PDB file of C-alpha atoms in Angstrom:
ATOM      1  CA  UNK V  23      70.301 112.878  82.212  1.00 40.00           C
ATOM      2  CA  UNK V  24      72.622 115.556  81.085  1.00 44.00           C
ATOM      3  CA  UNK V  25      73.875 115.534  84.487  1.00 50.00           C
ATOM      4  CA  UNK V  26      74.757 111.778  84.737  1.00 50.00           C
ATOM      5  CA  UNK V  27      76.493 111.906  81.527  1.00 67.00           C
ATOM      6  CA  UNK V  28      78.346 114.911  82.180  1.00 78.00           C
ATOM      7  CA  UNK V  29      79.618 113.388  85.416  1.00 77.00           C
ATOM      8  CA  UNK V  30      80.865 110.290  84.020  1.00 78.00           C
ATOM      9  CA  UNK V  31      82.351 112.043  80.582  1.00 82.00           C
ATOM     10  CA  UNK V  32      84.412 113.893  83.514  1.00 85.00           C
ATOM     11  CA  UNK V  33      85.167 110.752  85.469  1.00 86.00           C
ATOM     12  CA  UNK V  34      87.030 109.083  82.587  1.00 87.00           C
ATOM     13  CA  UNK V  35      88.191 112.069  80.974  1.00 91.00           C
ATOM     14  CA  UNK V  36      90.032 113.260  84.061  1.00 93.00           C
ATOM     15  CA  UNK V  37      93.018 110.551  83.376  1.00 94.00           C
ATOM     16  CA  UNK V  38      92.794 110.472  79.307  1.00 93.00           C
ATOM     17  CA  UNK V  39      92.820 114.204  79.718  1.00 93.00           C
ATOM     18  CA  UNK V  40      95.957 114.183  82.033  1.00 94.00           C
ATOM     19  CA  UNK V  41      98.179 111.465  80.258  1.00 94.00           C
ATOM     20  CA  UNK V  42      97.710 113.423  76.785  1.00 92.00           C
ATOM     21  CA  UNK V  43      99.198 116.948  78.557  1.00 91.00           C
ATOM     22  CA  UNK V  44     101.895 114.759  79.984  1.00 91.00           C
ATOM     23  CA  UNK V  45     102.330 113.240  76.812  1.00 88.00           C
ATOM     24  CA  UNK V  46     102.016 115.783  74.084  1.00 86.00           C
ATOM     25  CA  UNK V  47     104.983 118.023  77.180  1.00 86.00           C
ATOM     26  CA  UNK V  48     107.217 115.119  76.323  1.00 83.00           C
ATOM     27  CA  UNK V  49     106.685 115.624  72.428  1.00 81.00           C
ATOM     28  CA  UNK V  50     107.059 119.833  73.218  1.00 81.00           C
ATOM     29  CA  UNK V  51     110.404 119.090  74.655  1.00 79.00           C
ATOM     30  CA  UNK V  52     112.315 117.069  72.095  1.00 72.00           C
ATOM     31  CA  UNK V  53     110.195 117.416  68.526  1.00 70.00           C
ATOM     32  CA  UNK V  54     109.193 121.518  69.133  1.00 63.00           C
ATOM     33  CA  UNK V  55     108.691 121.669  65.324  1.00 57.00           C
ATOM     34  CA  UNK V  56     106.235 118.943  64.748  1.00 57.00           C
ATOM     35  CA  UNK V  57     104.520 119.508  68.108  1.00 52.00           C
ATOM     36  CA  UNK V  58     103.961 123.175  67.734  1.00 56.00           C
ATOM     37  CA  UNK V  59     100.277 124.135  66.575  1.00 57.00           C
ATOM     38  CA  UNK V  60     101.314 127.733  65.653  1.00 59.00           C
ATOM     39  CA  UNK V  61     100.089 126.975  62.024  1.00 65.00           C
ATOM     40  CA  UNK V  62      96.838 125.903  62.332  1.00 66.00           C
ATOM     41  CA  UNK V  63      93.645 127.923  62.192  1.00 68.00           C
ATOM     42  CA  UNK V  64      91.802 129.092  65.064  1.00 70.00           C
ATOM     43  CA  UNK V  65      88.938 126.468  63.602  1.00 79.00           C
ATOM     44  CA  UNK V  66      91.327 123.473  63.166  1.00 71.00           C
ATOM     45  CA  UNK V  67      92.871 124.497  66.913  1.00 72.00           C
ATOM     46  CA  UNK V  68      89.054 123.972  68.177  1.00 81.00           C
ATOM     47  CA  UNK V  69      88.272 120.941  66.103  1.00 81.00           C
ATOM     48  CA  UNK V  70      91.567 119.604  67.212  1.00 78.00           C
ATOM     49  CA  UNK V  71      90.565 120.140  71.091  1.00 81.00           C
ATOM     50  CA  UNK V  72      87.312 119.116  70.672  1.00 85.00           C
ATOM     51  CA  UNK V  73      88.609 115.528  69.120  1.00 85.00           C
ATOM     52  CA  UNK V  74      91.543 115.254  71.911  1.00 85.00           C
ATOM     53  CA  UNK V  75      88.112 115.741  74.401  1.00 86.00           C
ATOM     54  CA  UNK V  76      86.632 112.700  73.070  1.00 88.00           C
ATOM     55  CA  UNK V  77      90.086 110.906  72.553  1.00 90.00           C
ATOM     56  CA  UNK V  78      90.861 111.411  76.483  1.00 90.00           C
ATOM     57  CA  UNK V  79      87.255 110.219  77.409  1.00 90.00           C
ATOM     58  CA  UNK V  80      88.140 107.092  75.705  1.00 91.00           C
ATOM     59  CA  UNK V  81      91.325 106.773  77.140  1.00 93.00           C
ATOM     60  CA  UNK V  82      90.348 107.738  80.450  1.00 93.00           C
ATOM     61  CA  UNK V  83      87.904 104.790  80.720  1.00 92.00           C
ATOM     62  CA  UNK V  84      90.780 102.273  79.469  1.00 94.00           C
ATOM     63  CA  UNK V  85      92.745 103.350  81.967  1.00 94.00           C
ATOM     64  CA  UNK V  86      89.456 103.256  84.658  1.00 92.00           C
ATOM     65  CA  UNK V  87      89.555  99.203  83.060  1.00 92.00           C
ATOM     66  CA  UNK V  88      92.993  98.754  83.361  1.00 92.00           C
ATOM     67  CA  UNK V  89      92.991  99.857  87.302  1.00 92.00           C
ATOM     68  CA  UNK V  90      89.750  97.835  87.889  1.00 87.00           C
ATOM     69  CA  UNK V  91      91.490  94.326  86.373  1.00 87.00           C
ATOM     70  CA  UNK V  92      94.507  94.889  88.331  1.00 85.00           C
ATOM     71  CA  UNK V  93      93.124  95.809  91.259  1.00 81.00           C
ATOM     72  CA  UNK V  94      89.966  93.476  91.453  1.00 77.00           C
ATOM     73  CA  UNK V  95      90.418  91.202  89.214  1.00 75.00           C
ATOM     74  CA  UNK V  96      94.206  90.110  88.775  1.00 76.00           C
ATOM     75  CA  UNK V  97      95.535  90.949  92.270  1.00 73.00           C
ATOM     76  CA  UNK V  98      93.626  89.475  95.622  1.00 72.00           C
ATOM     77  CA  UNK V  99      92.266  92.863  96.751  1.00 74.00           C
ATOM     78  CA  UNK V 100      88.980  92.464  97.645  1.00 72.00           C
ATOM     79  CA  UNK V 101      90.280  89.435 100.354  1.00 73.00           C
ATOM     80  CA  UNK V 102      92.323  92.105 101.854  1.00 78.00           C
ATOM     81  CA  UNK V 103      89.846  94.601 101.786  1.00 81.00           C
ATOM     82  CA  UNK V 104      87.402  91.985 103.606  1.00 78.00           C
ATOM     83  CA  UNK V 105      89.453  90.685 106.021  1.00 80.00           C
ATOM     84  CA  UNK V 106      90.108  94.880 107.112  1.00 82.00           C
ATOM     85  CA  UNK V 107      86.340  94.922 107.180  1.00 81.00           C
ATOM     86  CA  UNK V 108      85.766  91.617 108.812  1.00 79.00           C
ATOM     87  CA  UNK V 109      88.306  92.226 111.608  1.00 81.00           C
ATOM     88  CA  UNK V 110      86.349  95.228 112.768  1.00 80.00           C
ATOM     89  CA  UNK V 111      83.012  93.942 112.348  1.00 80.00           C
ATOM     90  CA  UNK V 112      81.752  92.535 115.792  1.00 79.00           C
ATOM     91  CA  UNK V 113      78.966  89.585 114.531  1.00 75.00           C
ATOM     92  CA  UNK V 114      80.937  88.207 111.898  1.00 73.00           C
ATOM     93  CA  UNK V 115      78.593  85.302 111.269  1.00 74.00           C
ATOM     94  CA  UNK V 116      76.115  88.089 109.512  1.00 73.00           C
ATOM     95  CA  UNK V 117      78.055  88.834 107.156  1.00 72.00           C
ATOM     96  CA  UNK V 118      77.999  85.483 105.825  1.00 66.00           C
ATOM     97  CA  UNK V 119      81.119  85.066 104.193  1.00 64.00           C
ATOM     98  CA  UNK V 120      82.339  81.856 106.126  1.00 67.00           C
ATOM     99  CA  UNK V 121      82.783  78.775 104.171  1.00 59.00           C
ATOM    100  CA  UNK V 122      83.940  80.716 101.211  1.00 55.00           C
ATOM    101  CA  UNK V 123      87.300  81.593 102.606  1.00 56.00           C
ATOM    102  CA  UNK V 124      88.855  79.915  99.138  1.00 54.00           C
ATOM    103  CA  UNK V 125      87.609  82.189  96.475  1.00 64.00           C
ATOM    104  CA  UNK V 126      88.163  85.868  97.176  1.00 66.00           C
ATOM    105  CA  UNK V 127      85.593  87.599  94.681  1.00 72.00           C
ATOM    106  CA  UNK V 128      82.351  85.259  95.950  1.00 75.00           C
ATOM    107  CA  UNK V 129      83.130  86.155  99.725  1.00 76.00           C
ATOM    108  CA  UNK V 130      83.400  89.932  98.955  1.00 78.00           C
ATOM    109  CA  UNK V 131      80.269  89.232  96.716  1.00 80.00           C
ATOM    110  CA  UNK V 132      78.435  87.793  99.598  1.00 79.00           C
ATOM    111  CA  UNK V 133      79.750  90.899 101.713  1.00 81.00           C
ATOM    112  CA  UNK V 134      78.442  92.869  99.100  1.00 83.00           C
ATOM    113  CA  UNK V 135      75.049  91.657  98.872  1.00 83.00           C
ATOM    114  CA  UNK V 136      74.910  92.052 103.042  1.00 83.00           C
ATOM    115  CA  UNK V 137      75.899  95.687 102.921  1.00 84.00           C
ATOM    116  CA  UNK V 138      72.733  96.099 100.057  1.00 85.00           C
ATOM    117  CA  UNK V 139      70.365  93.813 101.927  1.00 83.00           C
ATOM    118  CA  UNK V 140      71.041  96.417 105.152  1.00 82.00           C
ATOM    119  CA  UNK V 141      70.626  99.005 103.012  1.00 83.00           C
ATOM    120  CA  UNK V 142      67.172  98.237 101.828  1.00 83.00           C
ATOM    121  CA  UNK V 143      65.996  97.423 105.630  1.00 80.00           C
ATOM    122  CA  UNK V 144      66.964 100.666 106.627  1.00 80.00           C
ATOM    123  CA  UNK V 145      64.927 103.875 106.676  1.00 77.00           C
ATOM    124  CA  UNK V 146      64.589 105.842 103.980  1.00 78.00           C
ATOM    125  CA  UNK V 147      66.111 108.998 105.445  1.00 80.00           C
ATOM    126  CA  UNK V 148      69.214 106.751 106.985  1.00 81.00           C
ATOM    127  CA  UNK V 149      69.319 104.645 103.620  1.00 82.00           C
ATOM    128  CA  UNK V 150      69.879 107.713 101.565  1.00 86.00           C
ATOM    129  CA  UNK V 151      72.609 109.392 103.351  1.00 86.00           C
ATOM    130  CA  UNK V 152      74.494 105.685 103.745  1.00 87.00           C
ATOM    131  CA  UNK V 153      73.981 105.545 100.183  1.00 87.00           C
ATOM    132  CA  UNK V 154      75.406 108.847  99.397  1.00 90.00           C
ATOM    133  CA  UNK V 155      78.608 108.798 101.460  1.00 90.00           C
ATOM    134  CA  UNK V 156      79.020 105.339 100.087  1.00 89.00           C
ATOM    135  CA  UNK V 157      79.247 106.430  96.534  1.00 90.00           C
ATOM    136  CA  UNK V 158      81.145 109.267  97.136  1.00 92.00           C
ATOM    137  CA  UNK V 159      83.648 107.240  98.791  1.00 92.00           C
ATOM    138  CA  UNK V 160      83.785 104.382  96.545  1.00 90.00           C
ATOM    139  CA  UNK V 161      83.673 106.616  93.094  1.00 91.00           C
ATOM    140  CA  UNK V 162      86.832 108.893  94.997  1.00 93.00           C
ATOM    141  CA  UNK V 163      88.672 105.725  95.343  1.00 93.00           C
ATOM    142  CA  UNK V 164      87.986 104.513  92.123  1.00 92.00           C
ATOM    143  CA  UNK V 165      88.791 107.724  90.305  1.00 92.00           C
ATOM    144  CA  UNK V 166      92.002 107.893  91.913  1.00 94.00           C
ATOM    145  CA  UNK V 167      92.987 104.753  91.057  1.00 93.00           C
ATOM    146  CA  UNK V 168      92.877 105.365  87.450  1.00 94.00           C
ATOM    147  CA  UNK V 169      94.444 108.504  88.016  1.00 95.00           C
ATOM    148  CA  UNK V 170      97.519 106.438  89.031  1.00 95.00           C
ATOM    149  CA  UNK V 171      97.195 104.418  85.973  1.00 94.00           C
ATOM    150  CA  UNK V 172      97.075 107.957  83.677  1.00 95.00           C
ATOM    151  CA  UNK V 173     100.147 109.278  86.134  1.00 95.00           C
ATOM    152  CA  UNK V 174     102.021 105.794  85.195  1.00 94.00           C
ATOM    153  CA  UNK V 175     101.775 105.594  81.744  1.00 94.00           C
ATOM    154  CA  UNK V 176     102.977 109.432  81.481  1.00 93.00           C
ATOM    155  CA  UNK V 177     105.957 108.413  83.441  1.00 93.00           C
ATOM    156  CA  UNK V 178     106.646 105.867  80.952  1.00 93.00           C
ATOM    157  CA  UNK V 179     105.980 108.258  77.967  1.00 90.00           C
ATOM    158  CA  UNK V 180     108.447 110.252  79.048  1.00 87.00           C
ATOM    159  CA  UNK V 181     110.631 108.064  80.516  1.00 88.00           C
ATOM    160  CA  UNK V 182     110.974 106.421  76.937  1.00 87.00           C
ATOM    161  CA  UNK V 183     111.185 110.123  74.983  1.00 81.00           C
ATOM    162  CA  UNK V 184     113.986 110.750  77.468  1.00 78.00           C
ATOM    163  CA  UNK V 185     116.127 107.177  77.031  1.00 79.00           C
ATOM    164  CA  UNK V 186     115.578 107.255  73.093  1.00 76.00           C
ATOM    165  CA  UNK V 187     117.189 110.730  72.765  1.00 69.00           C
ATOM    166  CA  UNK V 188     120.172 109.890  74.999  1.00 66.00           C
ATOM    167  CA  UNK V 189     122.212 108.300  72.650  1.00 58.00           C
ATOM    168  CA  UNK V 190     122.126 110.682  69.542  1.00 56.00           C
ATOM    169  CA  UNK V 191     123.465 113.494  71.821  1.00 55.00           C
ATOM    170  CA  UNK V 192     124.945 114.631  75.097  1.00 60.00           C
ATOM    171  CA  UNK V 193     122.892 115.859  78.295  1.00 61.00           C
ATOM    172  CA  UNK V 194     121.005 118.628  77.340  1.00 64.00           C
ATOM    173  CA  UNK V 195     118.551 121.314  78.066  1.00 65.00           C
ATOM    174  CA  UNK V 196     116.155 119.260  77.081  1.00 67.00           C
ATOM    175  CA  UNK V 197     117.206 116.431  79.169  1.00 72.00           C
ATOM    176  CA  UNK V 198     116.512 118.309  82.000  1.00 78.00           C
ATOM    177  CA  UNK V 199     113.157 119.667  81.185  1.00 81.00           C
ATOM    178  CA  UNK V 200     112.257 115.782  80.678  1.00 80.00           C
ATOM    179  CA  UNK V 201     114.134 114.865  84.348  1.00 85.00           C
ATOM    180  CA  UNK V 202     111.897 117.793  85.536  1.00 88.00           C
ATOM    181  CA  UNK V 203     108.775 116.008  84.229  1.00 89.00           C
ATOM    182  CA  UNK V 204     109.628 113.067  86.003  1.00 91.00           C
ATOM    183  CA  UNK V 205     110.535 114.335  88.907  1.00 93.00           C
ATOM    184  CA  UNK V 206     106.643 116.298  88.816  1.00 93.00           C
ATOM    185  CA  UNK V 207     104.930 113.182  87.893  1.00 93.00           C
ATOM    186  CA  UNK V 208     106.854 111.485  90.784  1.00 93.00           C
ATOM    187  CA  UNK V 209     105.368 114.062  93.221  1.00 95.00           C
ATOM    188  CA  UNK V 210     101.661 113.738  91.840  1.00 95.00           C
ATOM    189  CA  UNK V 211     101.589 109.663  91.777  1.00 95.00           C
ATOM    190  CA  UNK V 212     103.188 110.127  95.427  1.00 96.00           C
ATOM    191  CA  UNK V 213     100.674 112.715  96.681  1.00 96.00           C
ATOM    192  CA  UNK V 214      97.549 110.443  94.407  1.00 96.00           C
ATOM    193  CA  UNK V 215      98.651 106.839  96.171  1.00 95.00           C
ATOM    194  CA  UNK V 216      98.309 108.738  99.455  1.00 96.00           C
ATOM    195  CA  UNK V 217      95.065 110.057  99.135  1.00 95.00           C
ATOM    196  CA  UNK V 218      94.169 106.530  97.325  1.00 94.00           C
ATOM    197  CA  UNK V 219      94.821 105.250 100.428  1.00 93.00           C
ATOM    198  CA  UNK V 220      93.473 107.691 103.086  1.00 95.00           C
ATOM    199  CA  UNK V 221      90.042 106.918 100.934  1.00 94.00           C
ATOM    200  CA  UNK V 222      90.319 103.832 100.989  1.00 92.00           C
ATOM    201  CA  UNK V 223      91.013 103.446 104.971  1.00 93.00           C
ATOM    202  CA  UNK V 224      88.136 105.849 105.257  1.00 93.00           C
ATOM    203  CA  UNK V 225      85.678 103.363 103.236  1.00 92.00           C
ATOM    204  CA  UNK V 226      86.595 100.466 104.690  1.00 91.00           C
ATOM    205  CA  UNK V 227      86.086 101.885 108.322  1.00 91.00           C
ATOM    206  CA  UNK V 228      82.748 103.826 107.169  1.00 89.00           C
ATOM    207  CA  UNK V 229      81.369 100.053 105.870  1.00 88.00           C
ATOM    208  CA  UNK V 230      82.376  98.098 109.224  1.00 87.00           C
ATOM    209  CA  UNK V 231      81.098 100.545 111.660  1.00 87.00           C
ATOM    210  CA  UNK V 232      77.937 101.121 109.599  1.00 85.00           C
ATOM    211  CA  UNK V 233      77.640  97.299 109.574  1.00 83.00           C
ATOM    212  CA  UNK V 234      77.906  97.115 113.109  1.00 85.00           C
ATOM    213  CA  UNK V 235      75.293  99.765 113.682  1.00 83.00           C
ATOM    214  CA  UNK V 236      72.924  97.283 111.015  1.00 81.00           C
ATOM    215  CA  UNK V 237      73.416  94.379 112.851  1.00 80.00           C
ATOM    216  CA  UNK V 238      72.990  96.067 116.331  1.00 78.00           C
ATOM    217  CA  UNK V 239      69.718  97.042 115.232  1.00 75.00           C
ATOM    218  CA  UNK V 240      70.394 100.539 115.516  1.00 73.00           C
ATOM    219  CA  UNK V 241      68.532 102.256 112.536  1.00 70.00           C
ATOM    220  CA  UNK V 242      66.119 100.078 113.125  1.00 62.00           C
ATOM    221  CA  UNK V 243      65.204 101.083 116.168  1.00 47.00           C
ATOM    222  CA  UNK V 244      65.556 104.748 115.295  1.00 50.00           C
ATOM    223  CA  UNK V 245      62.887 103.862 112.609  1.00 48.00           C
ATOM    224  CA  UNK V 246      60.310 102.586 114.343  1.00 46.00           C
ATOM    225  CA  UNK V 247      60.277 105.508 116.516  1.00 44.00           C
ATOM    226  CA  UNK V 248      60.257 107.801 113.950  1.00 46.00           C
ATOM    227  CA  UNK V 249      57.439 105.813 112.292  1.00 45.00           C
ATOM    228  CA  UNK V 250      55.400 105.776 115.424  1.00 44.00           C
ATOM    229  CA  UNK V 251      55.741 109.743 115.845  1.00 37.00           C
ATOM    230  CA  UNK V 252      54.537 109.857 112.427  1.00 44.00           C
ATOM    231  CA  UNK V 253      51.241 107.731 113.142  1.00 41.00           C
ATOM    232  CA  UNK V 254      50.650 109.603 116.820  1.00 46.00           C
ATOM    233  CA  UNK V 255      50.686 113.272 114.694  1.00 44.00           C
ATOM    234  CA  UNK V 256      48.130 111.514 111.748  1.00 47.00           C
ATOM    235  CA  UNK V 257      46.158 110.222 114.084  1.00 44.00           C
ATOM    236  CA  UNK V 258      45.887 113.534 116.231  1.00 42.00           C
ATOM    237  CA  UNK V 259      45.622 115.849 113.470  1.00 42.00           C
ATOM    238  CA  UNK V 260      42.683 113.525 112.697  1.00 46.00           C
ATOM    239  CA  UNK V 261      41.113 113.522 115.514  1.00 42.00           C
ATOM    240  CA  UNK V 262      37.461 115.918 115.515  1.00 43.00           C
ATOM    241  CA  UNK V 263      38.338 118.974 116.772  1.00 44.00           C
ATOM    242  CA  UNK V 264      35.944 120.696 119.364  1.00 38.00           C
TER     243      UNK V 264
END
């Protein structure tokens, strides 16, 4: 139970912690006196870090929900993924998505139902491998999506601080530092977005090719052969010894 909770805390915490760190850097650039923590005791600093850790998890969780809302609910991302998978699947009728093209969410839900149904019909060893691999790819895609939201929010905060201080002074070293942070955030968001695209395509090809294997009965054939071998070995072990 502890490992399960820790996994989710880290998954939700990373986007929030990244946002907190870059937001603090932006504050530190322009508000050095108020942002420094030299006047706090060790106990106070420890309490602040623990509090920020929990706050980061909450912020990261909200960023996950924002990512899901933007990417899946308020867009037609599910229909795009469904089309890409359907184009790669040989026996498209078995997906059960025909007649639901006008409701992309329901069509995608039907495809997910077929995926779970085929997993249930697959042998235990194959099912565990496929489910673990699918879970890893899907979790990575969603984690990268939430991190993109976090980096985008960090860029917004840095830009706000940069432009809010420009009218007061001419271009200074602080503005150059903020601009450097923006370049760093831009590089990070481009890199994370490329990873997001890579894992998304990997997941689509993984699902589509396993659908082809499911519908072709490849896993069922292997499982039935394995079961016959196991039955044969059990019967031979139970045979009376001479």
